[in-house]
Short mmCIF file of C-alpha atoms and ligand atoms in Angstrom, two decimals:
data_model
loop_
_atom_site.label_atom_id
_atom_site.label_comp_id
_atom_site.label_asym_id
_atom_site.label_seq_id
_atom_site.Cartn_x
_atom_site.Cartn_y
_atom_site.Cartn_z
CA MET A 474 -34.22 -9.09 18.79
CA GLY A 475 -37.56 -10.43 17.58
CA ARG A 476 -39.34 -9.68 14.37
CA ILE A 477 -38.92 -6.63 12.14
CA VAL A 478 -40.54 -5.84 8.81
CA VAL A 479 -38.82 -3.58 6.28
CA ARG A 480 -41.80 -2.08 4.50
CA GLY A 481 -42.49 -0.03 1.42
CA GLY A 482 -39.19 -0.27 -0.42
CA THR A 483 -37.82 -1.74 -3.64
CA VAL A 484 -35.72 -4.85 -3.03
CA VAL A 485 -32.72 -5.07 -5.36
CA SER A 486 -30.74 -8.18 -6.26
CA PRO A 487 -28.36 -8.96 -9.16
CA SER A 488 -31.29 -10.36 -11.12
CA GLY A 489 -33.78 -7.53 -10.71
CA ARG A 490 -35.78 -5.21 -8.49
CA TRP A 491 -39.20 -5.70 -6.92
CA ARG A 492 -41.64 -3.88 -4.72
CA ALA A 493 -41.40 -6.19 -1.75
CA ASP A 494 -41.33 -6.18 2.02
CA VAL A 495 -38.77 -8.11 4.02
CA LEU A 496 -39.66 -9.99 7.18
CA ILE A 497 -36.88 -10.62 9.66
CA ASP A 498 -37.11 -13.03 12.56
CA ASP A 499 -34.28 -12.67 15.03
CA GLU A 500 -31.04 -12.84 12.97
CA ARG A 501 -32.47 -14.20 9.72
CA ILE A 502 -34.59 -13.13 6.78
CA VAL A 503 -37.70 -15.32 6.78
CA ALA A 504 -39.73 -13.84 3.93
CA VAL A 505 -39.38 -11.51 0.98
CA ALA A 506 -42.95 -10.94 -0.08
CA ALA A 507 -45.29 -8.77 -2.11
CA PRO A 508 -46.60 -5.97 0.12
CA ASP A 509 -50.07 -7.54 0.40
CA ALA A 510 -48.84 -11.09 1.11
CA ALA A 511 -50.50 -12.92 3.98
CA VAL A 512 -47.15 -13.91 5.46
CA LEU A 513 -46.45 -10.30 6.43
CA PRO A 514 -47.60 -9.06 9.84
CA ALA A 515 -50.28 -6.40 10.00
CA ALA A 516 -49.31 -2.79 10.72
CA GLY A 517 -48.32 -2.33 14.34
CA GLU A 518 -47.84 -6.04 15.03
CA VAL A 519 -44.03 -6.01 14.88
CA ALA A 520 -41.29 -3.39 14.72
CA GLU A 521 -41.10 -1.66 11.34
CA VAL A 522 -38.44 0.03 9.25
CA ASP A 523 -40.04 2.41 6.79
CA ALA A 524 -38.34 2.04 3.39
CA THR A 525 -40.85 4.03 1.37
CA GLY A 526 -39.17 5.46 -1.72
CA CYS A 527 -35.90 3.65 -0.92
CA TYR A 528 -33.90 0.76 -2.29
CA VAL A 529 -33.60 -2.22 0.03
CA ILE A 530 -30.27 -3.88 -0.71
CA PRO A 531 -28.09 -6.53 0.93
CA GLY A 532 -25.57 -5.28 3.46
CA GLY A 533 -22.34 -4.34 1.72
CA VAL A 534 -19.55 -6.93 1.65
CA ASP A 535 -16.06 -5.40 1.50
CA VAL A 536 -13.60 -8.23 0.91
CA HIS A 537 -10.44 -6.16 1.12
CA THR A 538 -9.69 -4.15 4.27
CA HIS A 539 -6.68 -3.62 6.51
CA MET A 540 -7.67 -2.54 10.03
CA GLN A 541 -4.76 -1.80 12.38
CA LEU A 542 -2.30 -3.25 9.85
CA PRO A 543 1.35 -2.99 10.91
CA MET A 544 3.43 -1.43 8.13
CA GLY A 545 7.06 -0.92 9.12
CA ASP A 546 6.99 0.96 12.42
CA LEU A 547 3.50 2.35 11.69
CA THR A 548 0.03 0.86 11.93
CA SER A 549 -2.97 1.72 9.77
CA SER A 550 -5.07 4.18 11.70
CA ASP A 551 -8.43 2.42 11.93
CA THR A 552 -8.69 -0.17 14.67
CA PHE A 553 -11.11 -3.04 14.22
CA ALA A 554 -13.50 -1.04 16.41
CA SER A 555 -13.29 2.29 14.59
CA GLY A 556 -13.00 0.78 11.12
CA THR A 557 -15.98 -1.54 11.45
CA ALA A 558 -18.03 1.31 12.93
CA ALA A 559 -17.14 3.44 9.89
CA ALA A 560 -18.02 0.50 7.65
CA ALA A 561 -21.43 0.25 9.32
CA TRP A 562 -22.03 3.97 8.70
CA GLY A 563 -21.30 3.21 5.07
CA GLY A 564 -23.76 0.34 4.71
CA VAL A 565 -21.19 -2.43 5.03
CA THR A 566 -22.17 -5.37 7.21
CA THR A 567 -19.28 -7.76 6.42
CA ILE A 568 -15.57 -7.19 5.93
CA VAL A 569 -12.82 -9.62 5.04
CA ASP A 570 -9.50 -8.47 6.47
CA PHE A 571 -6.12 -10.21 6.45
CA ALA A 572 -4.06 -12.34 8.80
CA SER A 573 -0.39 -12.15 7.92
CA GLN A 574 2.69 -14.35 7.70
CA GLN A 575 6.23 -13.37 6.65
CA VAL A 576 9.53 -15.20 6.22
CA GLY A 577 10.37 -17.23 9.32
CA GLU A 578 6.92 -16.84 10.88
CA ARG A 579 4.36 -19.61 11.34
CA VAL A 580 1.09 -19.14 9.50
CA LEU A 581 -1.14 -20.27 12.33
CA ASP A 582 0.67 -18.03 14.82
CA GLY A 583 -0.08 -15.00 12.66
CA LEU A 584 -3.69 -16.07 12.39
CA GLU A 585 -4.04 -16.52 16.12
CA ALA A 586 -2.55 -13.08 16.73
CA ARG A 587 -4.97 -11.52 14.26
CA HIS A 588 -7.92 -13.22 15.95
CA ALA A 589 -6.76 -11.77 19.26
CA GLU A 590 -6.74 -8.27 17.74
CA ALA A 591 -10.20 -8.50 16.19
CA GLU A 592 -12.15 -10.56 18.71
CA GLY A 593 -14.57 -8.51 20.75
CA GLN A 594 -13.74 -5.39 18.75
CA CYS A 595 -15.91 -5.49 15.65
CA VAL A 596 -19.26 -3.79 15.11
CA ILE A 597 -20.06 -5.94 12.05
CA ASP A 598 -19.24 -9.49 11.00
CA TYR A 599 -15.71 -10.17 9.80
CA ALA A 600 -13.55 -12.84 8.23
CA PHE A 601 -9.91 -13.19 7.25
CA HIS A 602 -7.86 -14.03 4.20
CA GLN A 603 -4.38 -15.36 4.95
CA THR A 604 -1.40 -13.51 3.51
CA ILE A 605 1.54 -15.81 2.86
CA GLY A 606 4.66 -13.65 2.68
CA GLY A 607 7.17 -16.43 3.25
CA VAL A 608 6.39 -19.44 1.06
CA ASP A 609 8.37 -22.43 2.35
CA ASP A 610 7.69 -26.04 3.32
CA ASP A 611 6.29 -25.02 6.68
CA SER A 612 3.88 -22.37 5.41
CA LEU A 613 2.77 -24.56 2.50
CA ALA A 614 1.95 -27.37 4.92
CA ALA A 615 -0.27 -25.02 6.91
CA ILE A 616 -2.42 -23.89 3.96
CA PRO A 617 -4.90 -26.83 3.90
CA THR A 618 -5.46 -26.42 7.64
CA LEU A 619 -6.76 -22.92 6.97
CA ILE A 620 -9.76 -24.18 5.06
CA GLU A 621 -10.21 -27.47 6.86
CA ARG A 622 -10.09 -26.10 10.40
CA GLU A 623 -10.01 -22.32 10.46
CA GLY A 624 -12.75 -21.21 8.05
CA ILE A 625 -10.29 -19.37 5.83
CA SER A 626 -10.68 -20.17 2.15
CA SER A 627 -8.34 -17.71 0.43
CA ILE A 628 -4.63 -16.85 0.51
CA LYS A 629 -2.97 -13.68 -0.71
CA LEU A 630 0.44 -13.60 -2.37
CA PHE A 631 2.59 -10.64 -3.43
CA MET A 632 4.60 -10.17 -6.62
CA ALA A 633 5.72 -6.80 -5.16
CA TYR A 634 7.75 -5.85 -2.07
CA PRO A 635 10.99 -7.87 -2.36
CA GLY A 636 12.41 -8.49 1.10
CA THR A 637 9.09 -8.44 2.92
CA TYR A 638 6.03 -10.02 1.32
CA TYR A 639 7.42 -10.85 -2.13
CA SER A 640 7.20 -14.37 -3.55
CA ASP A 641 9.22 -15.41 -6.58
CA ASP A 642 7.62 -17.36 -9.42
CA GLY A 643 8.59 -20.74 -8.01
CA GLN A 644 7.11 -19.88 -4.64
CA ILE A 645 3.94 -18.61 -6.29
CA LEU A 646 3.61 -21.77 -8.33
CA ARG A 647 4.00 -23.98 -5.28
CA ALA A 648 1.53 -21.97 -3.20
CA MET A 649 -1.02 -21.95 -6.02
CA GLN A 650 -0.70 -25.72 -6.38
CA VAL A 651 -1.31 -26.30 -2.69
CA ALA A 652 -4.14 -23.77 -2.41
CA GLY A 653 -5.78 -25.10 -5.58
CA GLU A 654 -5.57 -28.66 -4.36
CA ALA A 655 -7.23 -27.62 -1.09
CA GLY A 656 -10.05 -25.84 -2.96
CA MET A 657 -8.91 -22.38 -1.94
CA LEU A 658 -8.70 -19.16 -3.93
CA THR A 659 -5.35 -17.47 -4.55
CA MET A 660 -5.45 -13.66 -4.43
CA MET A 661 -2.59 -11.78 -6.06
CA HIS A 662 -0.99 -8.38 -5.61
CA ALA A 663 0.15 -8.21 -9.23
CA GLU A 664 3.00 -5.73 -9.72
CA ASN A 665 6.55 -6.57 -10.79
CA GLY A 666 8.25 -5.60 -7.54
CA ILE A 667 11.80 -6.35 -8.69
CA ALA A 668 11.59 -3.85 -11.56
CA ILE A 669 9.66 -1.35 -9.44
CA ASP A 670 12.39 -1.36 -6.80
CA VAL A 671 14.97 -0.43 -9.47
CA LEU A 672 12.83 2.49 -10.62
CA ARG A 673 12.23 3.64 -7.05
CA ALA A 674 15.95 3.65 -6.25
CA GLN A 675 16.73 5.52 -9.45
CA ALA A 676 14.07 8.15 -8.74
CA MET A 677 15.27 8.75 -5.20
CA ALA A 678 18.90 8.99 -6.37
CA ALA A 679 17.84 11.58 -8.94
CA GLY A 680 16.10 13.66 -6.28
CA ASP A 681 12.63 12.82 -7.57
CA THR A 682 11.13 12.39 -4.13
CA ASP A 683 7.60 13.82 -4.45
CA ALA A 684 4.52 11.64 -4.18
CA ILE A 685 3.92 11.64 -7.92
CA HIS A 686 7.05 9.51 -8.31
CA HIS A 687 5.32 6.77 -6.34
CA GLY A 688 2.99 6.50 -9.32
CA LEU A 689 5.59 7.04 -12.01
CA THR A 690 7.80 4.25 -10.64
CA ARG A 691 4.91 1.76 -10.70
CA PRO A 692 3.92 2.04 -14.38
CA PRO A 693 0.88 0.23 -15.83
CA GLU A 694 3.19 -2.07 -17.83
CA LEU A 695 4.55 -3.57 -14.62
CA GLU A 696 1.05 -4.20 -13.31
CA ALA A 697 0.09 -5.78 -16.65
CA GLU A 698 3.24 -7.89 -16.82
CA ALA A 699 2.68 -9.29 -13.34
CA THR A 700 -1.00 -9.90 -14.04
CA HIS A 701 -0.08 -11.83 -17.17
CA ARG A 702 2.49 -13.88 -15.25
CA ALA A 703 0.03 -14.63 -12.45
CA VAL A 704 -2.53 -15.83 -15.01
CA GLN A 705 0.03 -18.13 -16.64
CA LEU A 706 1.26 -19.49 -13.32
CA ALA A 707 -2.32 -20.25 -12.25
CA LYS A 708 -2.77 -22.21 -15.45
CA VAL A 709 0.44 -24.16 -14.99
CA ALA A 710 -0.46 -24.82 -11.36
CA GLY A 711 -3.44 -26.83 -12.58
CA ASN A 712 -5.85 -24.20 -13.86
CA VAL A 713 -6.44 -23.01 -10.31
CA PRO A 714 -8.75 -20.05 -9.64
CA LEU A 715 -7.04 -16.68 -9.37
CA TYR A 716 -8.29 -13.35 -7.99
CA ILE A 717 -6.37 -10.18 -8.85
CA VAL A 718 -6.68 -7.53 -6.12
CA HIS A 719 -6.80 -3.74 -6.53
CA LEU A 720 -6.57 -3.72 -10.33
CA SER A 721 -5.99 -0.16 -11.55
CA ALA A 722 -4.56 -0.16 -15.10
CA SER A 723 -6.25 -0.75 -18.47
CA GLN A 724 -3.35 -2.94 -19.52
CA ALA A 725 -3.83 -5.26 -16.53
CA LEU A 726 -7.55 -5.37 -17.24
CA GLU A 727 -6.77 -6.49 -20.79
CA GLU A 728 -4.81 -9.43 -19.38
CA VAL A 729 -7.73 -10.43 -17.18
CA ALA A 730 -10.21 -10.03 -20.04
CA ARG A 731 -8.05 -12.14 -22.36
CA ALA A 732 -7.81 -14.90 -19.76
CA ARG A 733 -11.53 -14.84 -19.09
CA HIS A 734 -12.27 -14.86 -22.79
CA ALA A 735 -10.19 -18.02 -23.05
CA GLY A 736 -12.42 -19.56 -20.39
CA ARG A 737 -9.95 -19.19 -17.55
CA ASN A 738 -11.11 -18.89 -14.00
CA VAL A 739 -9.62 -15.47 -13.34
CA LEU A 740 -11.48 -12.86 -11.32
CA ALA A 741 -10.49 -9.30 -10.55
CA GLU A 742 -11.36 -6.54 -8.15
CA THR A 743 -11.03 -2.79 -8.48
CA CYS A 744 -11.50 -0.07 -5.87
CA PRO A 745 -13.26 3.32 -5.79
CA GLN A 746 -9.96 5.23 -5.78
CA TYR A 747 -9.12 3.89 -9.25
CA LEU A 748 -12.55 4.80 -10.58
CA TYR A 749 -12.50 8.39 -9.32
CA LEU A 750 -9.03 9.68 -8.37
CA SER A 751 -6.02 10.27 -10.61
CA LEU A 752 -2.27 10.74 -10.71
CA GLU A 753 -2.52 14.32 -11.96
CA ASP A 754 -5.39 15.55 -9.79
CA HIS A 755 -4.43 13.89 -6.51
CA LEU A 756 -1.04 12.14 -6.33
CA ALA A 757 0.68 15.11 -8.00
CA ARG A 758 -0.32 17.51 -5.23
CA PRO A 759 2.72 18.89 -3.45
CA GLY A 760 4.02 17.53 -0.15
CA VAL A 761 1.74 15.70 2.23
CA ASP A 762 -1.34 16.53 0.16
CA GLY A 763 -0.04 14.25 -2.59
CA ALA A 764 1.31 11.69 -0.11
CA ALA A 765 -2.25 11.20 1.17
CA TYR A 766 -2.93 9.46 -2.14
CA ILE A 767 0.00 7.04 -2.05
CA CYS A 768 -1.38 3.53 -2.40
CA SER A 769 -0.38 0.43 -4.37
CA THR A 770 -1.27 -0.20 -7.09
CA PRO A 771 -1.07 3.57 -7.65
CA LEU A 772 -3.59 6.06 -8.97
CA ARG A 773 -3.32 6.17 -12.75
CA SER A 774 -3.09 9.01 -15.25
CA ARG A 775 -6.37 10.57 -16.25
CA HIS A 776 -4.99 10.94 -19.80
CA GLU A 777 -4.86 7.18 -20.37
CA HIS A 778 -8.58 6.27 -20.10
CA HIS A 779 -8.05 3.82 -17.24
CA GLN A 780 -11.19 4.95 -15.46
CA LYS A 781 -13.36 4.61 -18.54
CA ASP A 782 -11.96 1.12 -19.09
CA LEU A 783 -12.49 0.08 -15.47
CA TRP A 784 -16.16 1.06 -15.58
CA ALA A 785 -16.48 -0.91 -18.83
CA GLY A 786 -14.75 -3.83 -17.11
CA LEU A 787 -17.35 -3.68 -14.35
CA ARG A 788 -20.15 -3.75 -16.92
CA ARG A 789 -18.61 -6.72 -18.75
CA ASP A 790 -17.79 -8.67 -15.56
CA ASP A 791 -14.06 -8.66 -16.35
CA LEU A 792 -14.06 -6.84 -13.02
CA ALA A 793 -16.28 -8.89 -10.74
CA VAL A 794 -15.90 -7.08 -7.43
CA VAL A 795 -15.48 -3.60 -6.01
CA ALA A 796 -13.63 -3.63 -2.68
CA THR A 797 -11.83 -0.75 -0.99
CA ASP A 798 -8.36 -1.94 0.06
CA HIS A 799 -9.16 0.28 3.05
CA CYS A 800 -5.73 0.95 4.57
CA PRO A 801 -5.81 4.40 6.17
CA PHE A 802 -2.89 6.39 7.52
CA CYS A 803 -3.03 9.84 9.06
CA LEU A 804 -1.14 12.83 7.69
CA VAL A 805 0.49 13.42 11.07
CA ASP A 806 2.88 10.59 11.95
CA GLY A 807 2.21 8.83 8.68
CA LYS A 808 1.85 10.52 5.33
CA ASP A 809 4.06 13.39 6.57
CA ARG A 810 7.02 11.07 6.03
CA ILE A 811 7.01 12.46 2.52
CA SER A 812 9.64 14.82 3.94
CA GLU A 813 12.02 11.81 3.65
CA GLY A 814 10.82 11.02 0.12
CA PHE A 815 7.95 8.98 -1.33
CA THR A 816 9.58 5.66 -0.44
CA ALA A 817 9.18 6.44 3.28
CA VAL A 818 5.42 7.02 3.06
CA PRO A 819 3.04 4.26 4.22
CA ASN A 820 0.92 2.83 1.40
CA GLY A 821 -2.81 3.13 1.66
CA ILE A 822 -6.05 5.05 1.32
CA GLY A 823 -9.16 4.86 3.49
CA GLY A 824 -12.57 4.28 1.96
CA VAL A 825 -14.50 1.53 3.73
CA GLU A 826 -17.19 4.05 4.65
CA HIS A 827 -17.82 5.39 1.16
CA ARG A 828 -17.72 2.47 -1.28
CA MET A 829 -21.48 1.88 -1.44
CA GLU A 830 -22.24 5.55 -2.11
CA LEU A 831 -19.35 6.07 -4.53
CA ILE A 832 -20.28 3.07 -6.65
CA TYR A 833 -23.96 4.03 -6.56
CA GLN A 834 -22.83 7.22 -8.28
CA GLY A 835 -21.90 4.97 -11.20
CA VAL A 836 -25.58 4.02 -11.38
CA VAL A 837 -26.56 7.69 -11.42
CA THR A 838 -24.09 8.50 -14.21
CA GLY A 839 -25.16 5.47 -16.25
CA GLU A 840 -21.94 3.46 -15.94
CA ILE A 841 -23.61 0.43 -14.32
CA THR A 842 -27.14 -0.68 -13.47
CA LEU A 843 -28.68 -0.71 -10.03
CA GLU A 844 -28.53 -4.50 -10.11
CA ARG A 845 -24.86 -4.48 -11.06
CA TRP A 846 -24.11 -2.15 -8.12
CA VAL A 847 -25.57 -4.74 -5.75
CA GLU A 848 -23.83 -7.58 -7.57
CA THR A 849 -20.33 -6.07 -7.47
CA CYS A 850 -20.52 -4.65 -3.95
CA CYS A 851 -22.56 -7.32 -2.15
CA THR A 852 -23.47 -10.56 -3.90
CA THR A 853 -20.40 -11.52 -5.94
CA PRO A 854 -17.91 -10.76 -3.16
CA ALA A 855 -19.96 -12.99 -0.86
CA ARG A 856 -20.11 -15.77 -3.46
CA VAL A 857 -16.48 -15.61 -4.51
CA PHE A 858 -15.28 -15.76 -0.93
CA GLY A 859 -17.58 -18.51 0.30
CA MET A 860 -20.13 -16.50 2.31
CA HIS A 861 -23.20 -16.76 0.05
CA PRO A 862 -26.14 -17.24 0.57
CA ARG A 863 -25.63 -16.33 4.21
CA LYS A 864 -24.32 -12.92 3.09
CA GLY A 865 -24.74 -10.80 -0.02
CA GLU A 866 -28.37 -11.31 -1.02
CA ILE A 867 -31.84 -10.68 0.38
CA VAL A 868 -33.31 -14.19 0.37
CA PRO A 869 -35.14 -16.28 2.98
CA GLY A 870 -32.66 -18.02 5.24
CA ALA A 871 -29.90 -15.45 4.78
CA ASP A 872 -28.54 -13.38 7.63
CA ALA A 873 -30.69 -10.27 7.99
CA ASP A 874 -28.01 -7.87 6.74
CA ILE A 875 -29.95 -5.14 4.98
CA VAL A 876 -29.36 -1.55 3.94
CA VAL A 877 -32.14 0.92 3.25
CA PHE A 878 -30.67 3.33 0.72
CA ASP A 879 -32.44 6.59 -0.07
CA PRO A 880 -31.77 7.73 -3.65
CA ARG A 881 -33.53 11.08 -3.10
CA ARG A 882 -30.94 12.41 -0.67
CA LYS A 883 -27.35 13.51 -1.26
CA THR A 884 -24.22 12.76 0.77
CA THR A 885 -21.20 15.01 1.13
CA LEU A 886 -18.07 13.01 1.90
CA GLY A 887 -15.10 14.27 3.85
CA ARG A 888 -14.25 15.52 7.31
CA ALA A 889 -16.72 18.36 7.05
CA GLY A 890 -19.39 15.91 5.89
CA LYS A 891 -19.84 12.19 6.48
CA HIS A 892 -16.64 10.79 7.93
CA HIS A 893 -16.23 8.29 10.75
CA MET A 894 -12.92 6.66 9.76
CA ALA A 895 -10.01 7.30 12.14
CA MET A 896 -8.20 9.61 9.74
CA ASP A 897 -7.13 13.23 10.15
CA HIS A 898 -8.02 13.88 6.50
CA SER A 899 -10.22 12.36 3.82
CA PRO A 900 -9.14 11.38 0.31
CA TRP A 901 -12.77 12.07 -0.62
CA GLU A 902 -12.96 15.57 0.86
CA GLY A 903 -15.82 17.65 -0.47
CA ILE A 904 -17.15 15.11 -2.96
CA THR A 905 -20.97 15.11 -3.00
CA VAL A 906 -22.74 12.03 -4.30
CA ASP A 907 -26.38 11.15 -4.88
CA GLY A 908 -28.10 8.91 -2.38
CA ALA A 909 -27.62 8.22 1.30
CA ILE A 910 -27.44 5.29 3.66
CA ASP A 911 -30.69 5.54 5.63
CA THR A 912 -30.79 2.43 7.83
CA VAL A 913 -28.38 -0.47 8.32
CA ILE A 914 -29.48 -3.80 9.76
CA SER A 915 -26.93 -6.43 10.73
CA ARG A 916 -28.15 -9.91 11.67
CA GLY A 917 -31.56 -8.47 12.53
CA GLU A 918 -30.31 -5.56 14.61
CA VAL A 919 -30.68 -1.94 13.48
CA ILE A 920 -27.10 -0.72 13.85
CA VAL A 921 -27.41 2.63 12.02
CA ASP A 922 -30.45 4.83 11.52
CA ALA A 923 -31.37 8.50 11.61
CA ASN A 924 -30.46 8.61 15.29
CA GLY A 925 -26.91 7.43 14.65
CA LEU A 926 -24.83 4.34 15.27
CA HIS A 927 -26.35 1.77 17.62
CA GLY A 928 -24.13 -1.22 16.83
CA ARG A 929 -21.98 -1.97 19.81
CA VAL A 930 -18.29 -2.81 19.60
CA GLY A 931 -17.93 -6.57 19.99
CA ARG A 932 -21.27 -7.57 18.45
CA GLY A 933 -19.58 -8.52 15.16
CA ARG A 934 -18.81 -12.23 14.77
CA PHE A 935 -16.01 -14.06 13.02
CA LEU A 936 -17.33 -15.75 9.90
CA ARG A 937 -16.02 -19.14 8.96
CA ARG A 938 -16.05 -19.20 5.18
CA ASP A 939 -16.79 -22.08 2.83
CA ARG A 940 -14.99 -22.95 -0.38
CA PRO A 941 -15.12 -20.12 -2.90
CA ALA A 942 -17.98 -20.35 -5.38
CA VAL A 943 -15.67 -20.36 -8.40
CA LEU A 944 -15.04 -23.03 -10.97
CA ARG A 945 -11.89 -25.07 -10.80
N1 DUC B 880 -1.45 -3.89 -0.99
C1 DUC B 880 -2.61 -4.02 -0.39
O1 DUC B 880 -3.41 -4.84 -0.82
N2 DUC B 880 -2.90 -3.27 0.65
C2 DUC B 880 -2.04 -2.31 1.21
C3 DUC B 880 -0.75 -2.16 0.53
C4 DUC B 880 -0.55 -3.01 -0.63
O2 DUC B 880 0.44 -2.92 -1.30
ZN1 ZN B 881 -1.76 -5.40 -2.40
ZN1 ZN B 882 -4.73 -4.49 0.54
#
């Protein structure tokens, strides 16, 4: 691959922005230097990427995706190949997806199967978290092996979905103890699934089958209650680190903020859908148009200031990460199951391609700074999940994962605009945002530029992750 210099741009990191050029040698960044520095090659000496007038930021790190995820008899519609290609188009150079285990299954079998699905298929680098859906002696015994041998430093548990992924409080406590002891991070889907299932059954029995009832049967109180319980269980388990996924409600954010204020090691993630889409404007649409927006946690009411609070949470660091929970399903043979009621519809929204641009819009509207955009979408996710400094920051020695972002252009999202995800619709249809992904470099290779996608399927490598950079 040789040497490349990214010239003329403004390099952005969580701590500031500088006029600097970036020298890449093969797969690594070897220098970040003032434009007149002697270390930089003269014009014409090496390949150049012109970043004049652009921001030069680390490749995006999306720590929550679900490519080709089996859900009942369906599978999420992006394969590892199509989903990582779409991610590359969106300035993402690393994803962390999930290997899965359920009751009666062996953890390491699920991991091996997931490796077989992803290997040779990814355009960008990838890693896995391990979902533990059946906490028992056997699965608990396997947890330390994940970090010691497999390069997997986080587990995900569910307080929702009784009968499939659900863990009761005793199981959660035991898994947190084991993960904490091994130096791993516990991620939590925090919704009270037992109460939600009662509300869902009642709604269906009453004939309330439209998509909006997906949201109404998963009220903010049940997200907040589960978040509170997860925080307490993490404390009782030995003050182990906890990461709340896809946080959507103000009330859950309050629980996280309270815990953090008390010095607890609790981190939380939100997703673009909760910052921009709402129960009334999207989930309440009739038929399949509303079903397209079924995801869990659900979109919240625009009358309850959740979005305003989430942006404030991002500013205050009560929300440390923006990920997508990319879990796309098509309308045909997927979301169209709304004809059988909202409980039959697969859960999930696609967005891996649009996170960087959508969150940059928060910079344009004054919700967050340019530096905070990079921190929440690149650097902190890499640190929290044990990939920094290799990923997430433009520093000498890091992998040369770099995005040239042009703030002067605009990007229209949706099937008629920029859309490479394997979906027959877009939740983001017609939204125009400021800025555009200009060039994407992954481990020293230009994988996206004005001429299109160059990254080949299979070039992405599995990333063995270190211990999370969080305090015990
Ligand atoms: N939770 C996720 O994190 N992803 C898809 C569905 C869900 O409930
Ligand atoms: Zn979840
Ligand atoms: Zn998810």
